Coordinates of C-alpha atoms in Angstrom, one line a residue:
Chain A
M24 CA -76.9 302.9 -78.6
T25 CA -75.5 302.9 -82.1
P26 CA -72.7 300.3 -82.7
A27 CA -69.5 302.2 -82.8
H28 CA -68.5 301.0 -86.2
Q29 CA -71.4 302.7 -87.8
N30 CA -69.7 306.0 -87.0
A31 CA -66.1 304.8 -87.8
F32 CA -64.0 307.3 -89.7
R33 CA -63.7 307.4 -93.5
G34 CA -61.0 308.9 -95.6
I35 CA -57.4 309.5 -94.8
W36 CA -56.3 310.6 -91.3
P37 CA -52.5 310.9 -91.8
A38 CA -50.3 309.4 -89.0
M39 CA -48.7 312.8 -88.4
L40 CA -45.0 313.1 -87.9
T41 CA -44.1 315.2 -84.9
P42 CA -42.0 318.3 -85.5
L43 CA -39.5 319.1 -82.7
T44 CA -37.8 322.2 -81.4
E45 CA -34.1 322.4 -80.9
S46 CA -34.5 321.0 -77.4
L47 CA -36.4 318.1 -78.9
D48 CA -39.7 319.2 -77.4
I49 CA -42.8 319.2 -79.5
D50 CA -43.0 322.2 -81.8
H51 CA -46.6 323.1 -81.2
D52 CA -46.8 325.8 -83.9
A53 CA -45.3 323.6 -86.6
F54 CA -47.4 320.6 -85.5
A55 CA -50.6 322.6 -85.8
A56 CA -49.6 324.2 -89.1
H57 CA -49.0 320.6 -90.5
A58 CA -52.4 319.4 -89.3
L59 CA -54.2 322.4 -90.8
K60 CA -52.4 321.9 -94.1
L61 CA -53.5 318.3 -94.2
L62 CA -57.1 319.1 -93.4
D63 CA -56.9 321.8 -96.1
A64 CA -55.7 319.1 -98.5
G65 CA -58.9 317.2 -98.0
C66 CA -58.0 314.8 -95.2
G67 CA -60.9 313.6 -93.2
G68 CA -58.8 314.2 -90.1
V69 CA -55.4 313.8 -88.7
T70 CA -53.8 311.3 -86.2
A71 CA -51.4 312.4 -83.5
F72 CA -48.9 310.2 -81.7
G73 CA -49.0 306.9 -83.5
T74 CA -45.8 305.0 -84.2
T75 CA -44.9 307.3 -87.1
G76 CA -45.5 310.3 -84.7
E77 CA -43.1 308.8 -82.1
G78 CA -46.0 308.8 -79.7
P79 CA -44.6 306.6 -77.0
S80 CA -41.4 308.7 -76.9
F81 CA -43.4 311.5 -75.3
S82 CA -44.7 311.7 -71.7
V83 CA -48.4 311.8 -70.8
A84 CA -48.1 315.5 -69.9
E85 CA -46.3 316.3 -73.2
R86 CA -49.0 314.4 -75.2
M87 CA -51.8 316.1 -73.4
A88 CA -50.3 319.6 -73.9
A89 CA -49.7 319.0 -77.6
V90 CA -53.3 317.8 -78.2
E91 CA -54.6 320.9 -76.4
A92 CA -52.2 323.1 -78.4
L93 CA -53.5 321.6 -81.7
V94 CA -57.1 322.5 -80.7
A95 CA -56.1 325.9 -79.4
R96 CA -54.5 326.6 -82.8
G97 CA -57.6 325.8 -84.7
V98 CA -57.5 322.0 -85.4
P99 CA -61.1 320.9 -84.7
A100 CA -61.0 318.2 -82.0
S101 CA -63.7 316.5 -84.1
R102 CA -61.1 315.9 -86.8
L103 CA -58.4 314.5 -84.5
M104 CA -57.5 310.9 -83.8
V105 CA -55.1 310.4 -80.9
S106 CA -53.1 307.4 -80.2
T107 CA -53.2 307.1 -76.4
S108 CA -51.0 304.0 -76.2
C109 CA -48.7 303.5 -73.2
A110 CA -47.0 300.6 -71.4
A111 CA -49.0 301.4 -68.3
P112 CA -52.8 300.9 -68.7
S113 CA -53.3 303.7 -66.1
E114 CA -51.5 306.2 -68.4
T115 CA -53.6 305.0 -71.4
V116 CA -56.7 305.7 -69.3
A117 CA -55.5 309.2 -68.5
L118 CA -54.7 310.1 -72.1
T119 CA -57.8 308.5 -73.5
R120 CA -60.1 310.3 -71.0
H121 CA -58.3 313.6 -71.8
A122 CA -58.9 313.1 -75.5
V123 CA -62.5 312.1 -75.1
E124 CA -63.2 315.1 -72.9
L125 CA -61.7 317.4 -75.5
G126 CA -64.1 316.0 -78.1
V127 CA -61.7 313.8 -80.0
P128 CA -63.8 311.2 -81.9
G129 CA -61.4 308.3 -81.9
C130 CA -58.5 306.9 -79.9
L131 CA -56.0 304.5 -81.3
V132 CA -54.9 302.0 -78.7
L133 CA -52.1 299.5 -78.7
P134 CA -52.0 296.6 -76.2
P135 CA -49.5 297.4 -73.3
F136 CA -46.1 296.9 -75.0
F137 CA -43.6 296.2 -72.2
F138 CA -44.3 292.5 -71.3
K139 CA -43.9 290.1 -74.2
G140 CA -45.5 286.7 -74.7
V141 CA -48.6 287.8 -72.8
S142 CA -51.8 285.8 -73.1
D143 CA -54.9 286.9 -75.1
Q144 CA -56.7 287.1 -71.7
G145 CA -54.1 289.6 -70.5
I146 CA -54.5 291.8 -73.5
I147 CA -58.3 291.7 -73.3
D148 CA -58.0 292.6 -69.6
A149 CA -55.8 295.6 -70.5
Y150 CA -58.4 296.9 -73.0
R151 CA -61.2 296.3 -70.6
W152 CA -59.2 298.2 -67.9
V153 CA -59.0 301.2 -70.3
I154 CA -62.6 301.1 -71.5
D155 CA -64.2 300.5 -68.1
R156 CA -62.1 303.2 -66.4
V157 CA -62.6 305.8 -69.0
A158 CA -66.3 304.9 -68.7
D159 CA -67.5 307.5 -71.2
P160 CA -70.0 306.5 -73.8
R161 CA -68.4 309.0 -76.2
L162 CA -65.2 306.8 -76.4
R163 CA -64.6 305.3 -79.9
L164 CA -61.6 303.0 -79.7
Y165 CA -59.6 301.7 -82.7
L166 CA -57.6 298.6 -82.0
Y167 CA -54.0 299.0 -83.1
H168 CA -51.9 296.1 -84.4
I169 CA -48.2 296.7 -85.2
P170 CA -46.5 293.7 -83.6
Q171 CA -43.1 294.3 -85.3
V172 CA -42.8 297.4 -83.3
A173 CA -44.9 296.9 -80.2
G174 CA -43.7 293.3 -79.7
V175 CA -47.3 292.5 -78.8
G176 CA -50.1 291.9 -81.3
L177 CA -53.8 291.4 -81.4
S178 CA -55.3 288.0 -82.3
H179 CA -58.7 287.4 -83.9
H180 CA -59.8 286.1 -80.5
V181 CA -58.9 289.3 -78.8
I182 CA -60.7 291.4 -81.4
A183 CA -63.8 289.3 -81.5
T184 CA -64.0 289.2 -77.7
L185 CA -63.7 293.0 -77.3
L186 CA -66.1 293.6 -80.2
K187 CA -68.7 291.4 -78.6
Q188 CA -68.3 292.9 -75.2
Y189 CA -68.0 296.6 -76.3
P190 CA -70.0 297.0 -79.6
D191 CA -70.7 300.6 -78.7
T192 CA -67.0 301.4 -78.3
I193 CA -64.9 299.3 -80.6
A194 CA -64.9 301.3 -83.9
G195 CA -62.3 299.7 -86.1
I196 CA -58.9 298.0 -86.5
K197 CA -55.7 299.6 -87.6
D198 CA -53.4 296.9 -89.1
S199 CA -49.9 298.1 -89.5
A200 CA -48.3 294.7 -89.6
C201 CA -47.3 295.2 -93.2
D202 CA -48.5 291.7 -94.1
Q203 CA -51.2 291.7 -96.8
A204 CA -52.4 288.1 -95.9
H205 CA -52.9 289.2 -92.3
S206 CA -54.9 292.3 -93.4
V207 CA -57.1 290.3 -95.7
G208 CA -57.6 287.7 -92.9
L209 CA -58.8 290.5 -90.6
A210 CA -61.0 291.9 -93.4
N211 CA -62.6 288.5 -94.0
A212 CA -63.2 288.0 -90.3
F213 CA -64.4 291.4 -89.2
M214 CA -65.2 293.7 -92.2
P215 CA -68.1 294.3 -91.8
P216 CA -69.0 295.3 -89.2
L217 CA -65.5 296.7 -88.4
T218 CA -63.4 298.6 -90.9
V219 CA -59.8 297.4 -91.3
Y220 CA -57.5 300.3 -92.0
V221 CA -54.1 299.3 -93.3
G222 CA -51.0 301.3 -92.5
F223 CA -48.9 299.7 -95.3
E224 CA -49.7 301.8 -98.4
P225 CA -49.0 299.0 -101.0
D226 CA -52.0 297.2 -99.5
L227 CA -54.4 300.1 -99.6
Q228 CA -55.8 299.1 -103.0
T229 CA -56.5 295.5 -101.9
L230 CA -58.2 296.6 -98.7
G231 CA -60.2 299.2 -100.6
R232 CA -61.5 296.5 -102.9
L233 CA -62.5 294.5 -99.8
G234 CA -64.5 297.5 -98.5
S235 CA -62.0 299.5 -96.4
T236 CA -63.0 303.2 -96.5
G237 CA -59.9 304.9 -95.1
A238 CA -56.4 304.8 -93.7
I239 CA -54.0 306.1 -91.1
S240 CA -50.9 306.4 -93.2
G241 CA -47.4 307.7 -92.8
L242 CA -46.9 308.5 -96.5
A243 CA -50.1 310.6 -96.2
N244 CA -48.0 313.2 -94.4
F245 CA -47.0 314.4 -97.8
V246 CA -49.1 312.5 -100.4
P247 CA -52.5 312.5 -98.7
R248 CA -54.5 312.6 -102.0
L249 CA -52.6 309.7 -103.5
V250 CA -53.3 307.6 -100.4
H251 CA -56.9 308.7 -100.4
R252 CA -57.5 307.7 -104.0
L253 CA -55.9 304.3 -103.6
V254 CA -58.2 303.1 -100.8
T255 CA -61.4 304.9 -101.7
Q256 CA -61.3 304.4 -105.5
P257 CA -59.2 301.2 -105.9
D258 CA -60.5 300.5 -109.4
A259 CA -60.3 304.0 -110.7
P260 CA -58.3 304.5 -114.0
T261 CA -55.6 306.3 -111.9
A262 CA -55.1 303.3 -109.6
A263 CA -52.4 301.4 -111.4
R264 CA -50.3 304.6 -111.7
D265 CA -50.9 305.5 -108.0
Q266 CA -49.9 302.0 -106.9
Q267 CA -46.6 302.4 -108.9
R268 CA -46.0 305.8 -107.3
V269 CA -46.5 304.3 -103.8
K270 CA -43.9 301.7 -104.7
E271 CA -41.4 304.3 -105.9
L272 CA -42.0 306.5 -102.9
L273 CA -41.4 303.7 -100.4
A274 CA -38.2 302.8 -102.3
I275 CA -36.9 306.3 -101.3
F276 CA -36.6 305.1 -97.7
E277 CA -34.6 301.9 -98.3
G278 CA -31.6 301.8 -96.1
F279 CA -32.8 304.6 -93.9
S280 CA -34.5 304.5 -90.5
L281 CA -38.1 305.1 -91.6
M282 CA -39.4 307.9 -89.2
P283 CA -36.3 310.1 -89.6
A284 CA -36.4 309.6 -93.3
L285 CA -40.1 310.5 -93.5
K286 CA -39.3 313.6 -91.6
G287 CA -36.4 314.2 -94.0
V288 CA -38.9 314.3 -96.9
M289 CA -41.0 316.9 -94.9
A290 CA -37.9 319.0 -94.5
E291 CA -37.2 318.9 -98.2
R292 CA -40.8 319.9 -98.8
D293 CA -41.1 323.0 -96.6
G294 CA -37.5 323.7 -95.5
Q295 CA -38.3 323.6 -91.8
A296 CA -35.6 322.4 -89.4
S297 CA -38.1 321.1 -87.0
W298 CA -38.7 318.1 -89.3
L299 CA -35.0 317.1 -89.1
R300 CA -35.2 316.2 -85.5
V301 CA -36.3 313.0 -83.8
R302 CA -36.4 312.1 -80.1
P303 CA -34.1 309.3 -78.9
P304 CA -34.0 306.3 -79.3
L305 CA -34.4 307.4 -83.0
V306 CA -31.5 309.1 -84.7
A307 CA -31.9 311.9 -87.2
L308 CA -30.5 311.5 -90.7
T309 CA -26.9 312.7 -91.1
G310 CA -26.2 315.5 -93.6
D311 CA -25.0 312.9 -96.1
E312 CA -28.1 310.8 -95.7
Q313 CA -30.3 313.9 -96.1
A314 CA -28.5 314.7 -99.3
E315 CA -29.0 311.2 -100.6
L316 CA -32.7 311.4 -99.7
R317 CA -32.9 314.7 -101.7
R318 CA -31.1 313.1 -104.6
R319 CA -33.6 310.2 -104.6
L320 CA -36.6 312.5 -104.4
L321 CA -35.3 314.5 -107.4
A322 CA -34.5 311.4 -109.3
L323 CA -38.1 310.3 -108.8
G324 CA -39.2 313.6 -110.4
L325 CA -42.0 313.6 -107.9
D326 CA -43.2 316.7 -106.2
P327 CA -44.5 315.4 -103.0
A328 CA -46.3 318.7 -102.3
H329 CA -48.7 317.9 -105.1
D330 CA -49.0 314.1 -104.6
Chain B
M10 CA -15.3 313.1 -58.3
T11 CA -15.2 309.5 -57.3
P12 CA -16.0 307.1 -60.2
A13 CA -19.5 305.9 -59.6
H14 CA -18.6 302.2 -59.6
Q15 CA -16.5 302.6 -56.4
N16 CA -19.8 303.2 -54.5
A17 CA -21.8 300.5 -56.4
F18 CA -24.1 298.5 -54.2
R19 CA -23.1 295.2 -52.6
G20 CA -25.3 292.4 -51.4
I21 CA -28.9 291.5 -52.4
W22 CA -31.4 294.2 -53.3
P23 CA -34.4 292.0 -54.2
A24 CA -36.5 292.9 -57.2
M25 CA -39.6 293.5 -55.2
L26 CA -42.9 292.1 -56.4
T27 CA -45.6 294.8 -56.1
P28 CA -48.7 293.9 -54.0
L29 CA -52.0 295.3 -55.3
T30 CA -55.3 296.3 -53.8
E31 CA -58.6 295.0 -55.0
S32 CA -58.8 297.8 -57.6
L33 CA -55.3 296.8 -58.8
D34 CA -53.6 299.9 -57.4
I35 CA -50.4 299.6 -55.4
D36 CA -51.0 298.5 -51.9
H37 CA -48.6 300.9 -50.2
D38 CA -48.8 299.3 -46.7
A39 CA -48.1 295.8 -47.9
F40 CA -45.3 297.1 -50.2
A41 CA -43.6 298.8 -47.3
A42 CA -44.1 295.9 -45.0
H43 CA -42.5 293.6 -47.6
A44 CA -39.5 296.0 -48.0
L45 CA -39.0 296.3 -44.3
K46 CA -39.1 292.5 -43.9
L47 CA -36.4 292.1 -46.6
L48 CA -34.2 294.7 -45.0
D49 CA -34.7 292.9 -41.6
A50 CA -33.6 289.7 -43.3
G51 CA -30.3 291.3 -44.1
C52 CA -30.8 292.6 -47.6
G53 CA -28.5 295.5 -48.5
G54 CA -31.5 297.3 -49.9
V55 CA -34.6 296.7 -52.0
T56 CA -35.4 297.4 -55.6
A57 CA -38.8 298.8 -56.7
F58 CA -40.4 298.7 -60.1
G59 CA -38.1 296.4 -62.1
T60 CA -39.6 293.9 -64.5
T61 CA -40.5 291.5 -61.6
G62 CA -42.2 294.5 -59.9
E63 CA -44.3 295.2 -63.1
G64 CA -42.7 298.7 -63.1
P65 CA -43.7 299.7 -66.6
S66 CA -47.3 298.8 -65.8
F67 CA -47.6 301.8 -63.5
S68 CA -47.8 305.4 -64.4
V69 CA -45.2 308.0 -63.5
A70 CA -47.5 309.4 -60.8
E71 CA -48.2 306.0 -59.4
R72 CA -44.5 305.1 -59.2
M73 CA -43.6 308.4 -57.6
A74 CA -46.4 308.1 -55.0
A75 CA -45.3 304.5 -54.1
V76 CA -41.7 305.4 -53.6
E77 CA -42.7 308.3 -51.4
A78 CA -45.0 305.9 -49.5
L79 CA -42.2 303.5 -48.9
V80 CA -40.0 306.2 -47.4
A81 CA -42.9 307.6 -45.4
R82 CA -43.4 304.1 -43.9
G83 CA -39.8 303.8 -42.7
V84 CA -37.9 302.3 -45.7
P85 CA -34.7 304.4 -45.8
A86 CA -34.3 306.1 -49.2
S87 CA -30.6 305.2 -48.9
R88 CA -31.6 301.5 -49.1
L89 CA -33.9 301.9 -52.2
M90 CA -33.0 301.2 -55.8
V91 CA -35.7 302.4 -58.2
S92 CA -36.2 301.3 -61.8
T93 CA -37.2 304.5 -63.5
S94 CA -37.5 302.9 -67.0
C95 CA -40.1 304.2 -69.4
A96 CA -40.7 304.2 -73.1
A97 CA -40.5 308.1 -73.1
P98 CA -37.1 309.4 -72.1
S99 CA -38.9 312.5 -70.6
E100 CA -40.8 310.2 -68.2
T101 CA -37.6 308.5 -67.2
V102 CA -36.1 311.9 -66.5
A103 CA -39.0 312.8 -64.2
L104 CA -38.9 309.5 -62.3
T105 CA -35.1 309.5 -62.0
R106 CA -35.0 313.1 -60.8
H107 CA -37.7 312.3 -58.3
A108 CA -35.8 309.3 -56.9
V109 CA -32.5 311.2 -56.7
E110 CA -34.0 314.1 -54.9
L111 CA -35.5 311.7 -52.3
G112 CA -32.0 310.4 -51.6
V113 CA -32.3 307.1 -53.6
P114 CA -28.7 305.9 -54.2
G115 CA -29.3 304.1 -57.5
C116 CA -31.6 304.1 -60.5
L117 CA -32.0 301.1 -62.7
V118 CA -32.6 302.2 -66.3
L119 CA -33.7 300.3 -69.4
P120 CA -33.2 301.7 -72.9
P121 CA -36.5 303.1 -74.2
F122 CA -38.4 300.0 -75.1
F123 CA -41.1 300.9 -77.7
F124 CA -39.1 301.2 -80.9
K125 CA -37.3 298.0 -81.9
G126 CA -34.1 297.6 -84.0
V127 CA -32.8 301.0 -82.9
S128 CA -29.2 301.8 -83.3
D129 CA -26.5 301.9 -80.6
Q130 CA -26.3 305.6 -81.2
G131 CA -30.0 306.0 -80.5
I132 CA -29.7 304.1 -77.2
I133 CA -26.7 306.1 -76.2
D134 CA -28.6 309.3 -77.1
A135 CA -31.5 308.2 -74.9
Y136 CA -29.2 307.6 -71.8
R137 CA -27.4 310.8 -72.4
W138 CA -30.8 312.5 -72.6
V139 CA -31.6 311.2 -69.1
I140 CA -28.3 311.8 -67.5
D141 CA -27.8 315.3 -69.0
R142 CA -31.4 316.4 -68.1
V143 CA -31.4 315.0 -64.6
A144 CA -28.1 316.8 -64.3
D145 CA -27.5 315.8 -60.7
P146 CA -24.1 314.7 -59.5
R147 CA -25.8 312.4 -57.0
L148 CA -27.3 310.2 -59.8
R149 CA -25.9 306.6 -59.9
L150 CA -27.3 304.8 -62.8
Y151 CA -27.3 301.0 -63.3
L152 CA -27.7 299.9 -67.0
Y153 CA -30.4 297.4 -67.3
H154 CA -30.3 294.6 -69.9
I155 CA -33.3 292.3 -70.3
P156 CA -33.8 292.1 -74.1
Q157 CA -36.2 289.2 -74.0
V158 CA -38.7 291.4 -72.3
A159 CA -37.8 295.0 -73.3
G160 CA -37.2 294.0 -76.9
V161 CA -34.1 296.3 -76.9
G162 CA -30.8 295.4 -75.3
L163 CA -27.4 297.0 -74.5
S164 CA -24.3 296.2 -76.6
H165 CA -20.8 296.3 -75.3
H166 CA -20.3 299.4 -77.4
V167 CA -23.2 301.2 -75.7
I168 CA -21.9 300.3 -72.2
A169 CA -18.3 301.3 -73.0
T170 CA -19.3 304.6 -74.5
L171 CA -21.5 305.5 -71.6
L172 CA -19.0 304.4 -69.0
K173 CA -16.3 306.5 -70.7
Q174 CA -18.5 309.6 -71.0
Y175 CA -20.1 309.3 -67.5
P176 CA -17.7 307.6 -65.2
D177 CA -19.2 309.5 -62.2
T178 CA -22.7 308.3 -63.0
I179 CA -22.6 304.7 -64.5
A180 CA -22.4 302.5 -61.4
G181 CA -23.0 299.0 -62.7
I182 CA -24.8 296.6 -65.1
K183 CA -27.8 294.5 -64.3
D184 CA -27.9 291.6 -66.8
S185 CA -31.2 289.8 -66.8
A186 CA -30.8 288.2 -70.2
C187 CA -30.7 284.7 -68.5
D188 CA -27.7 283.8 -70.7
Q189 CA -24.6 282.8 -68.8
A190 CA -22.3 283.3 -71.7
H191 CA -23.5 286.8 -72.1
S192 CA -23.1 287.6 -68.4
V193 CA -19.6 286.2 -68.4
G194 CA -18.8 288.2 -71.5
L195 CA -19.9 291.4 -69.8
A196 CA -17.9 290.5 -66.7
N197 CA -14.8 289.9 -68.8
A198 CA -15.2 293.2 -70.6
F199 CA -16.3 295.5 -67.7
M200 CA -15.7 293.9 -64.3
P201 CA -13.8 295.7 -62.9
P202 CA -14.5 298.6 -63.0
L203 CA -18.2 297.9 -63.2
T204 CA -20.0 295.2 -61.3
V205 CA -22.2 292.9 -63.3
Y206 CA -25.3 291.9 -61.3
V207 CA -27.1 288.9 -62.8
G208 CA -30.8 288.5 -62.4
F209 CA -30.9 284.8 -63.3
E210 CA -30.2 283.0 -60.0
P211 CA -28.5 279.8 -61.5
D212 CA -25.7 282.1 -62.7
L213 CA -25.1 283.8 -59.3
Q214 CA -22.4 281.4 -58.3
T215 CA -20.5 281.8 -61.6
L216 CA -20.7 285.6 -61.4
G217 CA -19.7 285.6 -57.8
R218 CA -16.6 283.7 -58.7
L219 CA -15.8 286.3 -61.3
G220 CA -16.1 289.0 -58.7
S221 CA -19.7 290.1 -58.7
T222 CA -20.7 291.3 -55.2
G223 CA -24.5 291.4 -55.3
A224 CA -27.7 290.9 -57.2
I225 CA -31.2 292.2 -57.9
S226 CA -33.1 289.0 -57.9
G227 CA -36.7 287.9 -58.1
L228 CA -36.3 284.8 -56.0
A229 CA -34.8 287.0 -53.3
N230 CA -38.4 288.2 -52.6
F231 CA -38.7 285.0 -50.5
V232 CA -35.2 283.4 -50.3
P233 CA -32.9 286.5 -49.8
R234 CA -30.3 284.7 -47.7
L235 CA -29.9 281.9 -50.2
V236 CA -29.4 284.3 -53.0
H237 CA -26.9 286.3 -50.9
R238 CA -24.8 283.3 -50.0
L239 CA -24.6 282.1 -53.6
V240 CA -23.1 285.3 -55.0
T241 CA -21.1 286.5 -52.1
Q242 CA -19.7 283.1 -51.0
P243 CA -19.7 281.1 -54.2
D244 CA -17.2 278.6 -52.9
A245 CA -18.6 278.1 -49.4
P246 CA -19.4 274.5 -48.3
T247 CA -23.1 275.4 -48.6
A248 CA -22.8 276.5 -52.3
A249 CA -23.6 273.2 -54.0
R250 CA -26.7 272.6 -51.9
D251 CA -27.8 276.2 -52.5
Q252 CA -27.3 275.9 -56.2
Q253 CA -29.5 272.8 -56.2
R254 CA -32.1 274.6 -54.2
V255 CA -32.2 277.4 -56.7
K256 CA -32.8 274.8 -59.4
E257 CA -35.6 273.2 -57.5
L258 CA -37.2 276.6 -56.7
L259 CA -37.2 277.7 -60.3
A260 CA -38.7 274.4 -61.3
I261 CA -41.8 275.4 -59.3
F262 CA -42.6 278.0 -61.8
E263 CA -42.5 275.8 -64.9
G264 CA -45.6 276.2 -67.0
F265 CA -46.7 279.3 -65.1
S266 CA -46.4 282.9 -66.0
L267 CA -43.4 283.9 -63.9
M268 CA -44.5 287.1 -62.1
P269 CA -48.0 285.9 -61.1
A270 CA -46.4 282.6 -59.9
L271 CA -43.7 284.5 -57.9
K272 CA -46.6 286.4 -56.3
G273 CA -48.4 283.1 -55.7
V274 CA -45.5 281.9 -53.6
M275 CA -45.6 285.1 -51.6
A276 CA -49.3 284.6 -51.0
E277 CA -48.6 281.0 -49.7
R278 CA -46.0 282.5 -47.4
D279 CA -48.0 285.2 -45.7
G280 CA -51.6 284.6 -46.7
Q281 CA -52.2 288.1 -48.1
A282 CA -54.5 288.4 -51.0
S283 CA -52.6 291.5 -52.3
W284 CA -50.0 289.1 -53.7
L285 CA -52.6 287.2 -55.8
R286 CA -53.2 290.2 -58.0
V287 CA -51.3 291.5 -61.1
R288 CA -52.0 294.4 -63.3
P289 CA -52.9 293.7 -67.0
P290 CA -51.5 292.6 -69.3
L291 CA -50.3 290.0 -66.8
V292 CA -53.0 287.5 -65.6
A293 CA -53.2 286.2 -62.1
L294 CA -53.0 282.4 -61.4
T295 CA -56.3 280.6 -61.4
G296 CA -57.4 278.9 -58.2
D297 CA -56.3 275.6 -59.8
E298 CA -52.9 277.0 -60.7
Q299 CA -52.5 278.4 -57.2
A300 CA -53.4 275.0 -55.7
E301 CA -50.8 273.3 -58.0
L302 CA -48.2 275.9 -57.0
R303 CA -49.0 275.0 -53.3
R304 CA -48.6 271.3 -54.0
R305 CA -45.2 271.9 -55.7
L306 CA -44.0 274.0 -52.8
L307 CA -45.1 271.3 -50.3
A308 CA -43.5 268.6 -52.4
L309 CA -40.3 270.5 -52.3
G310 CA -40.5 270.4 -48.5
L311 CA -39.0 273.9 -48.6
D312 CA -40.1 276.6 -46.3
P313 CA -39.5 279.7 -48.3
A314 CA -39.8 281.9 -45.2
H315 CA -36.5 280.4 -43.9
D316 CA -34.7 280.2 -47.2

């Protein structure tokens, strides 16, 4: 077989925000419209149910139904990445198998995130559980590191062990620790063969220079081309200006809870109320906060619809 | 309606360990046998799928099937407490509704535990989501605080707000933070009307003196009577000796991962291999560790089968 990393994704696969209906269920129509718009904007694909997409706030059944609804509404399964991360390895198996059988080319998988302080061996066992039980040669798994949220991270030892044992399955590493030194350390250790995809946009340029070829990014929900340029052309004449723009964009979110505020930007962009809702335990922006967000966007003079 | 706390449980409802088959699925027969043995030993009831029971490591479907299997094997639903805690509020709703409809008199519910640093409002919203959607007057909900594992805890403000809004539903607080000052603070603030049940056995006596009438305890898997005496008769002549025994028992686990080692004690007690297994990300004791655990148990000269 071909080592998985040789088919690892390239370009930007935005970590899609998840629009919600009034009852806080997933708004399938708005979700698919968002995905299709991002693909039209040149994204390599789109990612559903990562941290930005509040993935673990939805049940297995809700996540399966939403992925099916995306495909039914015209999002090619081949351009979908699905985060299938759950506290229970058996639920991660169910979601991963479901995605693979639909033709999804990559699954993004956190370590189980309920127990803390678990050993490397326990984390390796959990990934082995998923890979061995899905038992499908089509599975391409991206290791997902976001310890400040999950409470459990991935050591170099875990990554090296899994890569050695499952070279046909382990396709890459998504590093959302927001710690440049950590991302560079991963790149030095594993890239190549694996691509390290950073989630923290200020580090895209640095990782691009080291050879990273893509990203799963939250900001890419509304500035996909900007994110794409930074990582794929880190030394282009536009790069310094793009880097500055990323800094300004992130400053918009200071003092706000990130996911509700990212959704608030979406609502400003297209006026849809489905972006103003989050599922508990997140809390939507208040009207005053949304007004402040709007003020900051205007002050920036940046039209997020055009990067 | 009668305020929920007036029917809150009394006595010991052990936080049952979950025995596993060779394929690391729940061993329904061994699980029911354990529950029935604890009820025979005088426990008020038994608790399934708390942290000690590795609850969040099992899918919604697995947890539902196991609760049904306990009832089918003769464990009265009226003597079952079920932790229905999930990262997704919609899954907590499904598990809670299932338990209530089976006749389970109490559900133990963590705040959603994926996102960290969430606001009190977000945690309140999550509990409201569960209570309002289960929408069953039979629901009795125990608030579950174990921040060192869940990564998300319950403030006094959260508890007071929920108690005020749902006096017919909020039945008590399980405090497993293992911090006596915190438990005493909860007792001073909320007991009465709510009972504070501590999970950390060295604090049972203190909480018993303050009026606590029961516990959900891990050690109670094998020393239920000892645990019962300490909290219900904290000033009995046996109390000082019992307190010392708890200290000695806990010392057995030093240097081991707690849940695998608690299971190791069960295996020493009844010889069943189903206790030697844990689900990832936990890791079972090695043979050497199990031998060391046996040595410590023997050195203690304590027969856990007889408290």
